[in-house]
Amino acid sequence: MTTRTATSKTPDDQPFDFNLDGVQAEVDLTPWRVHWNGRRWEFQHAEALNVWGLMEGAESGDVGATAAIFRLALGQEQWADFRKIEMPQYKMKALFNAYKKHCGLGESEASPSS
């Protein structure tokens, strides 16, 4: 009996309209480091987070979206440890605002309704 081996994919020589493979981040994706509860926590830059996980979190509203951001930014192991520590809401607000500032994500500037 002969063994089959996978054949290499032939290059895509068909025309395309956009090369997503060539897109690079426009900002420095340096992780953000925080000291809390006697430990250093490292958050991945918001622009580097997996968009599919962010969308899933957004389906649960603002709270779900915020939790998804931190879950993805911290990664599975850190997130599990992070959740074990009680956090007052005022600290979460400060943390989220500082994270947004680090990532260059400002408040939306919606115009007031007339």
Tab-separated table of N, CA, C and O in Angstrom:
chain	number	residue	atom	x	y	z
A	1	MET	N	0.844	-1.168	0.000
A	1	MET	CA	0.000	0.000	0.000
A	1	MET	C	0.895	1.239	0.000
A	1	MET	O	1.826	1.330	0.757
A	2	THR	N	0.569	2.195	-0.834
A	2	THR	CA	1.366	3.416	-0.901
A	2	THR	C	0.732	4.486	-0.026
A	2	THR	O	-0.471	4.512	0.178
A	3	THR	N	1.579	5.344	0.493
A	3	THR	CA	1.114	6.433	1.349
A	3	THR	C	0.907	7.678	0.514
A	3	THR	O	1.746	8.025	-0.312
A	4	ARG	N	-0.197	8.339	0.723
A	4	ARG	CA	-0.475	9.579	0.001
A	4	ARG	C	0.111	10.747	0.794
A	4	ARG	O	0.037	10.783	1.998
A	5	THR	N	0.665	11.681	0.105
A	5	THR	CA	1.168	12.882	0.758
A	5	THR	C	0.372	14.072	0.259
A	5	THR	O	-0.138	14.065	-0.865
A	6	ALA	N	0.281	15.047	1.101
A	6	ALA	CA	-0.449	16.257	0.723
A	6	ALA	C	0.328	16.996	-0.356
A	6	ALA	O	1.544	17.087	-0.308
A	7	THR	N	-0.383	17.457	-1.329
A	7	THR	CA	0.274	18.233	-2.377
A	7	THR	C	0.260	19.697	-1.981
A	7	THR	O	-0.646	20.161	-1.302
A	8	SER	N	1.265	20.410	-2.406
A	8	SER	CA	1.313	21.828	-2.058
A	8	SER	C	0.266	22.586	-2.865
A	8	SER	O	-0.050	22.227	-3.986
A	9	LYS	N	-0.246	23.620	-2.261
A	9	LYS	CA	-1.238	24.448	-2.921
A	9	LYS	C	-0.549	25.237	-4.025
A	9	LYS	O	0.531	25.768	-3.840
A	10	THR	N	-1.180	25.308	-5.157
A	10	THR	CA	-0.610	26.108	-6.236
A	10	THR	C	-0.881	27.574	-5.942
A	10	THR	O	-1.902	27.918	-5.342
A	11	PRO	N	0.008	28.455	-6.350
A	11	PRO	CA	-0.203	29.879	-6.080
A	11	PRO	C	-1.468	30.383	-6.763
A	11	PRO	O	-1.835	29.915	-7.823
A	12	ASP	N	-2.099	31.328	-6.108
A	12	ASP	CA	-3.298	31.943	-6.663
A	12	ASP	C	-2.853	32.953	-7.709
A	12	ASP	O	-2.319	34.003	-7.383
A	13	ASP	N	-3.067	32.615	-8.969
A	13	ASP	CA	-2.633	33.520	-10.035
A	13	ASP	C	-3.807	34.262	-10.666
A	13	ASP	O	-3.676	34.866	-11.722
A	14	GLN	N	-4.948	34.229	-9.977
A	14	GLN	CA	-6.124	34.926	-10.481
A	14	GLN	C	-6.129	36.365	-9.954
A	14	GLN	O	-5.616	36.632	-8.873
A	15	PRO	N	-6.706	37.281	-10.716
A	15	PRO	CA	-6.755	38.665	-10.249
A	15	PRO	C	-7.603	38.804	-8.994
A	15	PRO	O	-8.512	38.020	-8.752
A	16	PHE	N	-7.288	39.794	-8.165
A	16	PHE	CA	-8.082	40.088	-6.975
A	16	PHE	C	-8.154	41.597	-6.814
A	16	PHE	O	-7.380	42.332	-7.412
A	17	ASP	N	-9.101	42.038	-6.005
A	17	ASP	CA	-9.332	43.467	-5.825
A	17	ASP	C	-8.630	44.051	-4.611
A	17	ASP	O	-8.383	45.251	-4.553
A	18	PHE	N	-8.320	43.216	-3.628
A	18	PHE	CA	-7.713	43.719	-2.394
A	18	PHE	C	-6.844	42.629	-1.795
A	18	PHE	O	-7.273	41.486	-1.677
A	19	ASN	N	-5.630	42.957	-1.413
A	19	ASN	CA	-4.718	41.985	-0.815
A	19	ASN	C	-4.657	42.205	0.693
A	19	ASN	O	-3.859	42.998	1.193
A	20	LEU	N	-5.511	41.516	1.428
A	20	LEU	CA	-5.559	41.638	2.880
A	20	LEU	C	-4.259	41.144	3.516
A	20	LEU	O	-3.872	41.624	4.586
A	21	ASP	N	-3.561	40.219	2.866
A	21	ASP	CA	-2.285	39.730	3.389
A	21	ASP	C	-1.269	40.859	3.538
A	21	ASP	O	-0.377	40.793	4.374
A	22	GLY	N	-1.378	41.890	2.741
A	22	GLY	CA	-0.412	42.981	2.775
A	22	GLY	C	-0.735	44.089	3.772
A	22	GLY	O	0.059	45.012	3.953
A	23	VAL	N	-1.854	44.006	4.454
A	23	VAL	CA	-2.253	45.064	5.383
A	23	VAL	C	-1.446	44.957	6.679
A	23	VAL	O	-1.352	43.879	7.260
A	24	GLN	N	-0.902	46.076	7.106
A	24	GLN	CA	-0.130	46.154	8.348
A	24	GLN	C	-0.801	47.138	9.295
A	24	GLN	O	-1.488	48.061	8.861
A	25	ALA	N	-0.579	46.971	10.565
A	25	ALA	CA	-1.133	47.888	11.561
A	25	ALA	C	-0.550	49.283	11.355
A	25	ALA	O	0.632	49.426	11.036
A	26	GLU	N	-1.378	50.279	11.563
A	26	GLU	CA	-0.939	51.665	11.419
A	26	GLU	C	-0.432	52.243	12.730
A	26	GLU	O	0.035	53.369	12.772
A	27	VAL	N	-0.534	51.476	13.809
A	27	VAL	CA	-0.080	51.939	15.123
A	27	VAL	C	0.865	50.911	15.726
A	27	VAL	O	0.895	49.745	15.309
A	28	ASP	N	1.613	51.344	16.708
A	28	ASP	CA	2.497	50.448	17.454
A	28	ASP	C	1.632	49.554	18.341
A	28	ASP	O	0.835	50.048	19.145
A	29	LEU	N	1.736	48.251	18.188
A	29	LEU	CA	0.888	47.305	18.914
A	29	LEU	C	1.525	46.822	20.222
A	29	LEU	O	1.292	45.701	20.670
A	30	THR	N	2.311	47.699	20.845
A	30	THR	CA	2.960	47.363	22.105
A	30	THR	C	1.918	47.009	23.158
A	30	THR	O	0.940	47.746	23.334
A	31	PRO	N	2.109	45.897	23.869
A	31	PRO	CA	1.170	45.535	24.933
A	31	PRO	C	1.171	46.589	26.041
A	31	PRO	O	2.118	47.350	26.202
A	32	TRP	N	0.119	46.610	26.795
A	32	TRP	CA	-0.065	47.556	27.897
A	32	TRP	C	0.084	46.782	29.197
A	32	TRP	O	-0.551	45.744	29.388
A	33	ARG	N	0.920	47.278	30.094
A	33	ARG	CA	1.188	46.575	31.349
A	33	ARG	C	0.599	47.349	32.527
A	33	ARG	O	0.750	48.561	32.618
A	34	VAL	N	-0.041	46.604	33.410
A	34	VAL	CA	-0.731	47.180	34.558
A	34	VAL	C	-0.279	46.445	35.814
A	34	VAL	O	-0.104	45.225	35.798
A	35	HIS	N	-0.103	47.188	36.900
A	35	HIS	CA	0.176	46.561	38.190
A	35	HIS	C	-1.090	46.639	39.019
A	35	HIS	O	-1.679	47.711	39.190
A	36	TRP	N	-1.548	45.481	39.494
A	36	TRP	CA	-2.750	45.441	40.322
A	36	TRP	C	-2.723	44.202	41.207
A	36	TRP	O	-2.357	43.107	40.764
A	37	ASN	N	-3.106	44.402	42.445
A	37	ASN	CA	-3.202	43.312	43.414
A	37	ASN	C	-1.874	42.553	43.553
A	37	ASN	O	-1.849	41.331	43.633
A	38	GLY	N	-0.762	43.321	43.533
A	38	GLY	CA	0.559	42.732	43.720
A	38	GLY	C	1.091	41.961	42.521
A	38	GLY	O	2.039	41.199	42.638
A	39	ARG	N	0.511	42.180	41.359
A	39	ARG	CA	0.901	41.406	40.172
A	39	ARG	C	0.916	42.291	38.933
A	39	ARG	O	0.181	43.261	38.835
A	40	ARG	N	1.749	41.920	37.983
A	40	ARG	CA	1.801	42.605	36.690
A	40	ARG	C	0.878	41.861	35.721
A	40	ARG	O	0.910	40.646	35.609
A	41	TRP	N	0.047	42.638	35.009
A	41	TRP	CA	-0.870	42.100	34.018
A	41	TRP	C	-0.498	42.700	32.677
A	41	TRP	O	-0.216	43.887	32.578
A	42	GLU	N	-0.501	41.900	31.638
A	42	GLU	CA	-0.153	42.400	30.310
A	42	GLU	C	-1.351	42.247	29.376
A	42	GLU	O	-1.832	41.145	29.144
A	43	PHE	N	-1.803	43.383	28.865
A	43	PHE	CA	-2.945	43.436	27.969
A	43	PHE	C	-2.459	43.618	26.535
A	43	PHE	O	-1.675	44.535	26.259
A	44	GLN	N	-2.916	42.791	25.640
A	44	GLN	CA	-2.601	42.951	24.229
A	44	GLN	C	-3.260	44.238	23.737
A	44	GLN	O	-4.340	44.614	24.199
A	45	HIS	N	-2.616	44.916	22.805
A	45	HIS	CA	-3.159	46.160	22.248
A	45	HIS	C	-4.523	45.877	21.602
A	45	HIS	O	-4.727	44.846	20.962
A	46	ALA	N	-5.455	46.804	21.763
A	46	ALA	CA	-6.821	46.619	21.256
A	46	ALA	C	-6.859	46.379	19.751
A	46	ALA	O	-7.691	45.609	19.261
A	47	GLU	N	-5.970	47.013	19.001
A	47	GLU	CA	-5.959	46.845	17.542
A	47	GLU	C	-5.525	45.440	17.123
A	47	GLU	O	-5.747	45.042	15.983
A	48	ALA	N	-4.918	44.689	18.030
A	48	ALA	CA	-4.442	43.342	17.710
A	48	ALA	C	-5.426	42.250	18.145
A	48	ALA	O	-5.197	41.069	17.879
A	49	LEU	N	-6.532	42.625	18.782
A	49	LEU	CA	-7.485	41.629	19.278
A	49	LEU	C	-8.247	40.967	18.142
A	49	LEU	O	-8.530	41.588	17.126
A	50	ASN	N	-8.597	39.715	18.344
A	50	ASN	CA	-9.348	38.943	17.357
A	50	ASN	C	-10.760	39.518	17.212
A	50	ASN	O	-11.558	39.496	18.144
A	51	VAL	N	-11.050	40.021	16.050
A	51	VAL	CA	-12.320	40.701	15.805
A	51	VAL	C	-13.525	39.771	15.996
A	51	VAL	O	-14.588	40.204	16.430
A	52	TRP	N	-13.371	38.490	15.737
A	52	TRP	CA	-14.507	37.564	15.890
A	52	TRP	C	-14.916	37.468	17.353
A	52	TRP	O	-16.104	37.440	17.676
A	53	GLY	N	-13.945	37.416	18.249
A	53	GLY	CA	-14.257	37.389	19.678
A	53	GLY	C	-14.894	38.683	20.145
A	53	GLY	O	-15.779	38.678	21.005
A	54	LEU	N	-14.450	39.795	19.565
A	54	LEU	CA	-15.045	41.089	19.913
A	54	LEU	C	-16.504	41.155	19.460
A	54	LEU	O	-17.364	41.647	20.184
A	55	MET	N	-16.777	40.652	18.276
A	55	MET	CA	-18.151	40.667	17.767
A	55	MET	C	-19.060	39.795	18.616
A	55	MET	O	-20.198	40.165	18.896
A	56	GLU	N	-18.557	38.639	19.019
A	56	GLU	CA	-19.363	37.757	19.864
A	56	GLU	C	-19.692	38.437	21.189
A	56	GLU	O	-20.815	38.348	21.686
A	57	GLY	N	-18.703	39.128	21.767
A	57	GLY	CA	-18.942	39.846	23.013
A	57	GLY	C	-19.940	40.967	22.838
A	57	GLY	O	-20.771	41.219	23.714
A	58	ALA	N	-19.875	41.653	21.709
A	58	ALA	CA	-20.775	42.787	21.445
A	58	ALA	C	-22.228	42.343	21.334
A	58	ALA	O	-23.140	43.139	21.589
A	59	GLU	N	-22.455	41.086	20.994
A	59	GLU	CA	-23.823	40.573	20.905
A	59	GLU	C	-24.518	40.607	22.265
A	59	GLU	O	-25.742	40.599	22.337
A	60	SER	N	-23.733	40.675	23.333
A	60	SER	CA	-24.287	40.711	24.689
A	60	SER	C	-24.395	42.127	25.234
A	60	SER	O	-24.563	42.320	26.433
A	61	GLY	N	-24.241	43.121	24.390
A	61	GLY	CA	-24.355	44.515	24.826
A	61	GLY	C	-23.026	45.068	25.318
A	61	GLY	O	-21.973	44.452	25.168
A	62	ASP	N	-23.095	46.238	25.942
A	62	ASP	CA	-21.887	46.939	26.384
A	62	ASP	C	-21.068	46.142	27.393
A	62	ASP	O	-19.841	46.098	27.317
A	63	VAL	N	-21.739	45.537	28.354
A	63	VAL	CA	-21.024	44.768	29.372
A	63	VAL	C	-20.328	43.567	28.734
A	63	VAL	O	-19.165	43.281	29.023
A	64	GLY	N	-21.013	42.871	27.837
A	64	GLY	CA	-20.419	41.732	27.145
A	64	GLY	C	-19.248	42.152	26.277
A	64	GLY	O	-18.237	41.449	26.196
A	65	ALA	N	-19.376	43.303	25.630
A	65	ALA	CA	-18.290	43.805	24.783
A	65	ALA	C	-17.071	44.154	25.618
A	65	ALA	O	-15.931	43.820	25.249
A	66	THR	N	-17.289	44.802	26.763
A	66	THR	CA	-16.177	45.164	27.643
A	66	THR	C	-15.490	43.915	28.178
A	66	THR	O	-14.258	43.829	28.189
A	67	ALA	N	-16.270	42.942	28.605
A	67	ALA	CA	-15.695	41.685	29.103
A	67	ALA	C	-14.902	40.995	28.001
A	67	ALA	O	-13.816	40.464	28.252
A	68	ALA	N	-15.406	41.003	26.775
A	68	ALA	CA	-14.700	40.370	25.660
A	68	ALA	C	-13.372	41.058	25.391
A	68	ALA	O	-12.365	40.399	25.122
A	69	ILE	N	-13.365	42.387	25.474
A	69	ILE	CA	-12.115	43.121	25.254
A	69	ILE	C	-11.068	42.679	26.262
A	69	ILE	O	-9.940	42.340	25.897
A	70	PHE	N	-11.419	42.670	27.538
A	70	PHE	CA	-10.451	42.291	28.566
A	70	PHE	C	-10.076	40.812	28.483
A	70	PHE	O	-8.920	40.447	28.682
A	71	ARG	N	-11.050	39.954	28.188
A	71	ARG	CA	-10.760	38.512	28.060
A	71	ARG	C	-9.753	38.271	26.944
A	71	ARG	O	-8.783	37.538	27.107
A	72	LEU	N	-9.969	38.912	25.808
A	72	LEU	CA	-9.067	38.729	24.672
A	72	LEU	C	-7.726	39.419	24.906
A	72	LEU	O	-6.679	38.884	24.543
A	73	ALA	N	-7.750	40.592	25.518
A	73	ALA	CA	-6.513	41.340	25.747
A	73	ALA	C	-5.600	40.636	26.744
A	73	ALA	O	-4.379	40.654	26.597
A	74	LEU	N	-6.189	40.007	27.743
A	74	LEU	CA	-5.387	39.319	28.754
A	74	LEU	C	-4.994	37.899	28.343
A	74	LEU	O	-3.997	37.373	28.807
A	75	GLY	N	-5.774	37.265	27.508
A	75	GLY	CA	-5.509	35.874	27.157
A	75	GLY	C	-6.133	34.951	28.189
A	75	GLY	O	-6.485	35.367	29.299
A	76	GLN	N	-6.260	33.709	27.820
A	76	GLN	CA	-7.010	32.737	28.628
A	76	GLN	C	-6.480	32.590	30.057
A	76	GLN	O	-7.241	32.641	31.019
A	77	GLU	N	-5.170	32.420	30.218
A	77	GLU	CA	-4.615	32.171	31.551
A	77	GLU	C	-4.723	33.397	32.460
A	77	GLU	O	-5.190	33.298	33.595
A	78	GLN	N	-4.300	34.560	31.952
A	78	GLN	CA	-4.389	35.770	32.774
A	78	GLN	C	-5.839	36.122	33.091
A	78	GLN	O	-6.150	36.556	34.191
A	79	TRP	N	-6.728	35.933	32.111
A	79	TRP	CA	-8.137	36.260	32.314
A	79	TRP	C	-8.723	35.442	33.454
A	79	TRP	O	-9.446	35.963	34.304
A	80	ALA	N	-8.395	34.161	33.499
A	80	ALA	CA	-8.907	33.299	34.566
A	80	ALA	C	-8.438	33.808	35.933
A	80	ALA	O	-9.233	33.867	36.885
A	81	ASP	N	-7.178	34.202	36.037
A	81	ASP	CA	-6.650	34.727	37.302
A	81	ASP	C	-7.245	36.100	37.624
A	81	ASP	O	-7.559	36.398	38.773
A	82	PHE	N	-7.386	36.931	36.618
A	82	PHE	CA	-7.911	38.281	36.776
A	82	PHE	C	-9.323	38.251	37.346
A	82	PHE	O	-9.675	39.045	38.212
A	83	ARG	N	-10.130	37.327	36.871
A	83	ARG	CA	-11.531	37.215	37.299
A	83	ARG	C	-11.678	36.710	38.736
A	83	ARG	O	-12.733	36.857	39.338
A	84	LYS	N	-10.642	36.117	39.279
A	84	LYS	CA	-10.716	35.602	40.648
A	84	LYS	C	-10.647	36.718	41.693
A	84	LYS	O	-10.981	36.499	42.850
A	85	ILE	N	-10.217	37.895	41.277
A	85	ILE	CA	-10.027	39.005	42.201
A	85	ILE	C	-11.221	39.950	42.103
A	85	ILE	O	-11.596	40.371	41.013
A	86	GLU	N	-11.822	40.261	43.244
A	86	GLU	CA	-12.943	41.190	43.241
A	86	GLU	C	-12.470	42.548	42.736
A	86	GLU	O	-11.385	43.006	43.095
A	87	MET	N	-13.305	43.182	41.898
A	87	MET	CA	-12.948	44.488	41.372
A	87	MET	C	-14.121	45.444	41.522
A	87	MET	O	-15.185	45.208	40.967
A	88	PRO	N	-13.896	46.542	42.248
A	88	PRO	CA	-14.946	47.552	42.338
A	88	PRO	C	-15.143	48.223	40.979
A	88	PRO	O	-14.205	48.347	40.192
A	89	GLN	N	-16.339	48.665	40.738
A	89	GLN	CA	-16.665	49.274	39.453
A	89	GLN	C	-15.802	50.500	39.163
A	89	GLN	O	-15.392	50.718	38.028
A	90	TYR	N	-15.491	51.310	40.181
A	90	TYR	CA	-14.689	52.510	39.935
A	90	TYR	C	-13.297	52.161	39.409
A	90	TYR	O	-12.725	52.900	38.619
A	91	LYS	N	-12.754	51.018	39.848
A	91	LYS	CA	-11.448	50.593	39.333
A	91	LYS	C	-11.567	50.102	37.893
A	91	LYS	O	-10.700	50.357	37.070
A	92	MET	N	-12.653	49.398	37.588
A	92	MET	CA	-12.857	48.927	36.214
A	92	MET	C	-12.997	50.102	35.267
A	92	MET	O	-12.451	50.096	34.168
A	93	LYS	N	-13.728	51.137	35.685
A	93	LYS	CA	-13.878	52.328	34.849
A	93	LYS	C	-12.517	52.963	34.573
A	93	LYS	O	-12.203	53.317	33.438
A	94	ALA	N	-11.704	53.117	35.619
A	94	ALA	CA	-10.379	53.721	35.463
A	94	ALA	C	-9.496	52.852	34.572
A	94	ALA	O	-8.772	53.365	33.711
A	95	LEU	N	-9.566	51.537	34.767
A	95	LEU	CA	-8.777	50.613	33.963
A	95	LEU	C	-9.163	50.706	32.490
A	95	LEU	O	-8.304	50.823	31.613
A	96	PHE	N	-10.455	50.685	32.216
A	96	PHE	CA	-10.918	50.721	30.836
A	96	PHE	C	-10.557	52.045	30.167
A	96	PHE	O	-10.106	52.073	29.021
A	97	ASN	N	-10.717	53.159	30.881
A	97	ASN	CA	-10.363	54.459	30.313
A	97	ASN	C	-8.865	54.559	30.021
A	97	ASN	O	-8.467	55.078	28.981
A	98	ALA	N	-8.034	54.049	30.919
A	98	ALA	CA	-6.582	54.082	30.699
A	98	ALA	C	-6.187	53.162	29.537
A	98	ALA	O	-5.301	53.496	28.747
A	99	TYR	N	-6.848	52.017	29.422
A	99	TYR	CA	-6.571	51.091	28.315
A	99	TYR	C	-6.940	51.733	26.986
A	99	TYR	O	-6.181	51.673	26.019
A	100	LYS	N	-8.109	52.370	26.932
A	100	LYS	CA	-8.530	53.050	25.703
A	100	LYS	C	-7.522	54.142	25.335
A	100	LYS	O	-7.179	54.294	24.162
A	101	LYS	N	-7.046	54.872	26.327
A	101	LYS	CA	-6.073	55.935	26.063
A	101	LYS	C	-4.786	55.338	25.497
A	101	LYS	O	-4.235	55.841	24.521
A	102	HIS	N	-4.305	54.246	26.094
A	102	HIS	CA	-3.091	53.586	25.599
A	102	HIS	C	-3.257	53.160	24.141
A	102	HIS	O	-2.338	53.281	23.334
A	103	CYS	N	-4.434	52.672	23.811
A	103	CYS	CA	-4.690	52.148	22.464
A	103	CYS	C	-5.134	53.229	21.480
A	103	CYS	O	-5.377	52.928	20.305
A	104	GLY	N	-5.246	54.473	21.947
A	104	GLY	CA	-5.645	55.560	21.054
A	104	GLY	C	-7.116	55.534	20.701
A	104	GLY	O	-7.511	56.013	19.638
A	105	LEU	N	-7.926	54.969	21.583
A	105	LEU	CA	-9.365	54.897	21.349
A	105	LEU	C	-10.061	55.918	22.223
A	105	LEU	O	-10.249	55.710	23.405
A	106	GLY	N	-10.431	57.058	21.650
A	106	GLY	CA	-11.070	58.115	22.416
A	106	GLY	C	-12.550	57.912	22.509
A	106	GLY	O	-13.128	57.012	21.907
A	107	GLU	N	-13.171	58.769	23.266
A	107	GLU	CA	-14.625	58.776	23.355
A	107	GLU	C	-15.188	59.196	22.009
A	107	GLU	O	-14.614	60.011	21.303
A	108	SER	N	-16.337	58.668	21.659
A	108	SER	CA	-16.952	59.096	20.398
A	108	SER	C	-17.430	60.521	20.582
A	108	SER	O	-17.897	60.913	21.641
A	109	GLU	N	-17.304	61.303	19.531
A	109	GLU	CA	-17.677	62.707	19.612
A	109	GLU	C	-18.986	62.920	18.873
A	109	GLU	O	-19.049	63.588	17.850
A	110	ALA	N	-20.039	62.327	19.387
A	110	ALA	CA	-21.364	62.482	18.772
A	110	ALA	C	-21.857	63.889	19.033
A	110	ALA	O	-21.676	64.421	20.127
A	111	SER	N	-22.482	64.448	18.040
A	111	SER	CA	-23.003	65.801	18.232
A	111	SER	C	-24.286	65.737	19.041
A	111	SER	O	-25.054	64.796	18.926
A	112	PRO	N	-24.504	66.744	19.890
A	112	PRO	CA	-25.732	66.734	20.688
A	112	PRO	C	-26.943	66.871	19.797
A	112	PRO	O	-26.898	67.533	18.768
A	113	SER	N	-28.020	66.238	20.186
A	113	SER	CA	-29.241	66.330	19.372
A	113	SER	C	-29.882	67.695	19.571
A	113	SER	O	-29.811	68.283	20.632
A	114	SER	N	-30.512	68.180	18.524
A	114	SER	CA	-31.137	69.512	18.586
A	114	SER	C	-32.541	69.410	19.120
A	114	SER	O	-33.257	68.540	18.871
